Tab-separated table of C-alpha atoms in Angstrom:
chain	number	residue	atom	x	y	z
R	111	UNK	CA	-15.453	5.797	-5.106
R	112	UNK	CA	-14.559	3.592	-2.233
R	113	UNK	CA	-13.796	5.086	1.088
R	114	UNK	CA	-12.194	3.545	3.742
R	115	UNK	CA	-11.814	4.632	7.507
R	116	UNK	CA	-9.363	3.445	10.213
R	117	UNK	CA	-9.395	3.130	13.786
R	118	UNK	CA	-8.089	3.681	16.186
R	119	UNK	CA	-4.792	6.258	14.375
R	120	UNK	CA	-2.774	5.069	17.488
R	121	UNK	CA	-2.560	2.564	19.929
R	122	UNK	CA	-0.750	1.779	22.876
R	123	UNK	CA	-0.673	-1.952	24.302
R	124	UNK	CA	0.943	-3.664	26.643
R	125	UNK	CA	3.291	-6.690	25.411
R	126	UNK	CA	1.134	-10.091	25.773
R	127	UNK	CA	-2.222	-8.087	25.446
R	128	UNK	CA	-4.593	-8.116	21.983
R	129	UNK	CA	-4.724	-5.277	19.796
R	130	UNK	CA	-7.598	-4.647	17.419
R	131	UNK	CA	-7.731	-1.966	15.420
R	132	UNK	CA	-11.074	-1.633	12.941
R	133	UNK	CA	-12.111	-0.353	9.811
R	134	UNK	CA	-14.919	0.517	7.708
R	135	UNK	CA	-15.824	0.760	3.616
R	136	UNK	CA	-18.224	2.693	2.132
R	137	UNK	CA	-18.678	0.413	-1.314
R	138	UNK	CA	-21.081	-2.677	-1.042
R	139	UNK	CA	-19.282	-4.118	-4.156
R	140	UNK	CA	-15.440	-4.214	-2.116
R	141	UNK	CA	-14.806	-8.013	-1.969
R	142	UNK	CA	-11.611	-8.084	-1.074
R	143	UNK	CA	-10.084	-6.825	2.352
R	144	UNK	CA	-6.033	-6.848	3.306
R	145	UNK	CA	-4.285	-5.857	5.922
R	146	UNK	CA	-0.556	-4.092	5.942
R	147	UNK	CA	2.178	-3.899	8.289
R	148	UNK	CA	4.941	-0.853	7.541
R	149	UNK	CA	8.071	-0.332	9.563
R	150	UNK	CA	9.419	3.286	9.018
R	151	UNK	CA	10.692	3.747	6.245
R	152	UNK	CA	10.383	0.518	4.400
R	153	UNK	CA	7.808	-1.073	2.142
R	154	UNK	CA	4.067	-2.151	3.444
R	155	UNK	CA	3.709	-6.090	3.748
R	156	UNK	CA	0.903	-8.206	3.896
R	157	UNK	CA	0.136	-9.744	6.959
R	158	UNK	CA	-3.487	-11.129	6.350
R	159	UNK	CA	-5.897	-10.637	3.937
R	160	UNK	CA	-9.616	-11.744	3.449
R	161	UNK	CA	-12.212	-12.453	0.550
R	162	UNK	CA	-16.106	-11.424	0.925
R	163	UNK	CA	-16.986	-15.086	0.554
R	164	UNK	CA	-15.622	-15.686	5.007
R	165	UNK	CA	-16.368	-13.927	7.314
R	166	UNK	CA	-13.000	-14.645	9.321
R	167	UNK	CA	-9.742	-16.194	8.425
R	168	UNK	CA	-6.851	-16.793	11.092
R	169	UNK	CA	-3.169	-17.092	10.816
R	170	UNK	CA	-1.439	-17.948	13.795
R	171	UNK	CA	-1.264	-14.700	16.677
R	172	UNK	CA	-3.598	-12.412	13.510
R	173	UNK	CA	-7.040	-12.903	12.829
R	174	UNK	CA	-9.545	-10.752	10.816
R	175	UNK	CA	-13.090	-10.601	11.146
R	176	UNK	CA	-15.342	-9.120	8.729
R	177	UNK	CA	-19.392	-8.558	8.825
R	178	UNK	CA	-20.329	-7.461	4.995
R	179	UNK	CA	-23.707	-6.450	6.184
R	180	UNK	CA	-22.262	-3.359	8.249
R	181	UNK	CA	-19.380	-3.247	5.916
R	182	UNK	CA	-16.624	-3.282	8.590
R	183	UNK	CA	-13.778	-5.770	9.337
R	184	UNK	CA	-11.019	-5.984	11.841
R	185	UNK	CA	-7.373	-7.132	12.453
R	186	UNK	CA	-7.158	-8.812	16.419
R	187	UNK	CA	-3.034	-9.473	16.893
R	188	UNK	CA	-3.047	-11.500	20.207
R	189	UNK	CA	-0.343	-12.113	22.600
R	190	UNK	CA	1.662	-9.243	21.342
R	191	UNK	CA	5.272	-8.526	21.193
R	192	UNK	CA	7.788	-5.591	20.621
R	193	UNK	CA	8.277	-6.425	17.081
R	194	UNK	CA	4.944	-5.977	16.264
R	195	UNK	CA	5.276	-2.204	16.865
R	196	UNK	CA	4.829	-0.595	13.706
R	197	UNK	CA	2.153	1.303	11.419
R	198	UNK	CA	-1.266	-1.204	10.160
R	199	UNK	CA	-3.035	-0.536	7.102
R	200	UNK	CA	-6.682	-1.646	6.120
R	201	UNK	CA	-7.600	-1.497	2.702
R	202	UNK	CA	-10.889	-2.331	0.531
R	203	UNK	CA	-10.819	-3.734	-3.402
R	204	UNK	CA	-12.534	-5.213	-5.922
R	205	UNK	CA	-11.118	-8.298	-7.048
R	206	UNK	CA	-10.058	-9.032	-10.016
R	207	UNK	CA	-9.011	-6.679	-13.478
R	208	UNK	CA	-6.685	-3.917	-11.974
R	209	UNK	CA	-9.173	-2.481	-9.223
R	210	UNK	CA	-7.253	-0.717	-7.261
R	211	UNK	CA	-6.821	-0.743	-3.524
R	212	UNK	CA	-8.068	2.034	-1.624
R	213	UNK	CA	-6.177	2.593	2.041
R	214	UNK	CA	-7.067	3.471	5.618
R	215	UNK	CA	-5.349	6.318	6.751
R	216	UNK	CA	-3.230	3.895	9.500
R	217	UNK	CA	-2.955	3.266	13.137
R	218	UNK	CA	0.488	3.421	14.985
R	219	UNK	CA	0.684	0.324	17.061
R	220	UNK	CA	3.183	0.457	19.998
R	221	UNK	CA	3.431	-2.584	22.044
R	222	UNK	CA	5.396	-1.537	25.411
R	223	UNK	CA	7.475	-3.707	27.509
N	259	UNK	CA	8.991	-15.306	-4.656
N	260	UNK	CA	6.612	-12.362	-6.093
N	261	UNK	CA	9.683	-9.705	-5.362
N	262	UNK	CA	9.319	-6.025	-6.213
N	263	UNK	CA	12.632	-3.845	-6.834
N	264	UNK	CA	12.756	-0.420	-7.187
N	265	UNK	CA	15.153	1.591	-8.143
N	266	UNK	CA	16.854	4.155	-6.938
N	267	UNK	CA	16.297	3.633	-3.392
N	268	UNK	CA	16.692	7.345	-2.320
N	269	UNK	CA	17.012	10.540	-4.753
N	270	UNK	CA	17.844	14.197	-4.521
N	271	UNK	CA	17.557	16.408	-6.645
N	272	UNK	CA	17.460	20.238	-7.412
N	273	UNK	CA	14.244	21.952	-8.026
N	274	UNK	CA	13.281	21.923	-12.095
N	275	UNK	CA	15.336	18.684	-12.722
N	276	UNK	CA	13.324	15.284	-14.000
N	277	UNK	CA	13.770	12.188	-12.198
N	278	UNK	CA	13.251	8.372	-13.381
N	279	UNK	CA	12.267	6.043	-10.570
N	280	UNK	CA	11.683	2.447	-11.657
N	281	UNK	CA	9.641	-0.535	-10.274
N	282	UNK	CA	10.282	-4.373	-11.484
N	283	UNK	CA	8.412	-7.628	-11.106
N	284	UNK	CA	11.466	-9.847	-10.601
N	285	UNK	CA	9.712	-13.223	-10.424
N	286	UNK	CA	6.492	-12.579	-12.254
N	287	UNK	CA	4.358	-11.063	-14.875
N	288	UNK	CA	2.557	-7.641	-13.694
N	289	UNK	CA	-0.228	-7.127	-15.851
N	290	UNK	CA	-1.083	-4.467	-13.952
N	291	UNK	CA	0.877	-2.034	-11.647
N	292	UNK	CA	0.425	0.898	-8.774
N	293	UNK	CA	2.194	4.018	-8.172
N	294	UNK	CA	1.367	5.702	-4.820
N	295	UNK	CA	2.998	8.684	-3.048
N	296	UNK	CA	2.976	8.452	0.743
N	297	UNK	CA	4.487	11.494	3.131
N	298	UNK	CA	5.695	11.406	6.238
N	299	UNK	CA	3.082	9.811	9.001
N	300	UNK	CA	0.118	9.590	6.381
N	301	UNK	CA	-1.435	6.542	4.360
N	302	UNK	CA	-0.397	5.571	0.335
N	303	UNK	CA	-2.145	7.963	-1.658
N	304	UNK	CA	-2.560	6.185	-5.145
N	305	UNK	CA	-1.465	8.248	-7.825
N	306	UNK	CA	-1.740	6.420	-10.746
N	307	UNK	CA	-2.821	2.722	-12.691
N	308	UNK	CA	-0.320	1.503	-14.964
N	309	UNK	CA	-1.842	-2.004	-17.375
N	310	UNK	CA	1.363	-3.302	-19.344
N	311	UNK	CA	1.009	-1.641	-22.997
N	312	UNK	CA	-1.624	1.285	-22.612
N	313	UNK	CA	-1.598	4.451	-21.267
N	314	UNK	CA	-2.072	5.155	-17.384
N	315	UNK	CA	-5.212	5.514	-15.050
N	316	UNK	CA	-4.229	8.541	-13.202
N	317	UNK	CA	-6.209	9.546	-10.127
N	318	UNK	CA	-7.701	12.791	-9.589
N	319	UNK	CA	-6.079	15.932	-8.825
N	320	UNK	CA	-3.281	13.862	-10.247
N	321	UNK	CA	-0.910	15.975	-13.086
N	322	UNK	CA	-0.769	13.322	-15.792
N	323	UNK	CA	1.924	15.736	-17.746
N	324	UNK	CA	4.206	15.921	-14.202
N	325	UNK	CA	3.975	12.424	-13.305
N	326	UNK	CA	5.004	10.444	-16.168
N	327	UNK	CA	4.261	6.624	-16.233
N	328	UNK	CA	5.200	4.424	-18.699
N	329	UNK	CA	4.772	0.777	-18.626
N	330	UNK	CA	6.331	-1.092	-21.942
N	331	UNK	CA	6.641	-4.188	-20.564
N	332	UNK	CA	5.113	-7.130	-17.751
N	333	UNK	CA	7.887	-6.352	-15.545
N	334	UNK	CA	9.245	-3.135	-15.399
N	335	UNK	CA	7.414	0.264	-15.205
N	336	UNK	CA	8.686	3.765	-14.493
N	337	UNK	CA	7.721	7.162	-12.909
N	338	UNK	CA	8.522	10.335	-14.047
N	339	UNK	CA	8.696	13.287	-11.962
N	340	UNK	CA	9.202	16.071	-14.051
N	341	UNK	CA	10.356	19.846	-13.243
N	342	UNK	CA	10.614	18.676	-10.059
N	343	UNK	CA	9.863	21.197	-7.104
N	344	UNK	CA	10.512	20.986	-3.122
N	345	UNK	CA	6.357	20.129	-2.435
N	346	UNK	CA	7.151	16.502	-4.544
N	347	UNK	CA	9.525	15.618	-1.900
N	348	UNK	CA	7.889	12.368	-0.874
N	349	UNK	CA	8.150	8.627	-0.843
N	350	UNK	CA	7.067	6.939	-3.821
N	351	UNK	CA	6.056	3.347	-4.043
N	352	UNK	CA	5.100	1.193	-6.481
N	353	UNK	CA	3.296	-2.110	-6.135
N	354	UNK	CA	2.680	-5.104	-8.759
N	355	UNK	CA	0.023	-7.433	-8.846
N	356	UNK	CA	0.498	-10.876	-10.286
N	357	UNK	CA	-2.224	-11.504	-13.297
N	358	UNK	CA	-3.143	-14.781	-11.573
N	359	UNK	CA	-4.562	-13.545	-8.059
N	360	UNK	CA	-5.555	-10.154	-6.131
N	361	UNK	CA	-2.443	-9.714	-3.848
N	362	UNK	CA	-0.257	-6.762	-4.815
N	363	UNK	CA	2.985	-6.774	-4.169
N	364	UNK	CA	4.909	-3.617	-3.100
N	365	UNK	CA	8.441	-2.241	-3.480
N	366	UNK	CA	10.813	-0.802	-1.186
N	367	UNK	CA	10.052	2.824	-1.866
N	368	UNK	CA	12.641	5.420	-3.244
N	369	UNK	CA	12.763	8.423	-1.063
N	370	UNK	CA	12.649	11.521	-3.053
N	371	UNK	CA	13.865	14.967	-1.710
N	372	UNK	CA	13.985	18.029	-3.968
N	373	UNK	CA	15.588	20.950	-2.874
């Protein structure tokens, strides 16, 4: 099965500064590539996702990169703020059917004042 | 839109009891949904696959007869936890994914503490 690994499991930024946290799959076939953010204690939400068809995709302050031939992507947040403090999730599926999404094991982002 | 409720949001209850959690589309079809278990400070294990009308996809190492998932229809399904013991204590969350794209949508989680 797929395996997917996260890093780094914390980091520690200053507020205005990029973050970029990266991860890596272990099946070829994963296509599809999103990224969660979770706030303690409530539900994970999609912040950006990408397809194996680009190889990066931007939306506004988040980008994600992704380079199928070493199978590993990234999330860059730029210019960061306060509120971005929170747990980020990676995750690897196939698309399509019910394929199931299989989940980095997380990286505490802290953005300090 | 694509809004996931679950319900309840927090539970406790004592050891050997059942409890029903339950997880609904509210503004689309879920052909297909996710349960996954998550403890404190650790990622969303999956636990099982639910597909509207057949029987669940449970992971492995996963008790099938413990965790019982039924989904009759495209937008509601429900978890079982039954004879419930301290070591389930976690936070359960289920996600949906809409039949016409990839996205899956989560819901809020119901915290689950057995005692």
């Amino acid at each position: 099965g797929e395996n997917v690994e996260q890093h780094p499991s914390t980091l520690s930024v200053q507020e205005g500064d990029s973050a970029v946290i990266k991860c890596t799959y272990s099946d070829s076939a994963s296509n599809y590539f999103p990224w969660y953010k979770q706030e303690l204690g409530k539900r994970p939400q999609l912040i950006i996702d990408i397809r194996s068809n680009v190889g990066e995709k931007k939306d506004q302050r988040i980008a994600v990169t992704l380079n199928k031939t070493a199978k590993h992507f990234s999330l860059h947040i730029t210019e960061t703020q306060p509120e971005d403090s929170a747990v980020y999730f990676c995750a690897a599926s196939l698309t399509g059917g019910g394929n199931k999404l299989t989940f980095g094991t997380g990286t505490q982002l802290k953005v300090e004042l | 839109g694509a809004v996931v409720s679950q319900h309840p949001s927090w539970v406790i209850c004592k050891s050997g009891t059942s409890v029903k959690i339950e997880c609904r589309s509210l503004d689309f079809q879920a052909t297909t949904m996710f349960w996954y278990r998550q403890f404190p400070k650790q990622s969303l294990m999956l636990m099982a696959t639910s597909n509207e009308g057949s029987k669940a996809t449970y992971e492995q190492g996963v008790e099938k007869d413990k965790f019982l998932i039924n989904h009759a229809s495209l937008t509601l399904s429900t978890l079982t936890v039954t004879s419930a013991h301290p070591e389930d204590s976690s936070f359960y969350i289920c996600s949906a994914r809409d039949r016409r794209g990839d996205e899956q949508y989560f819901g809020p989680g119901t915290r689950l503490t057995v005692t």
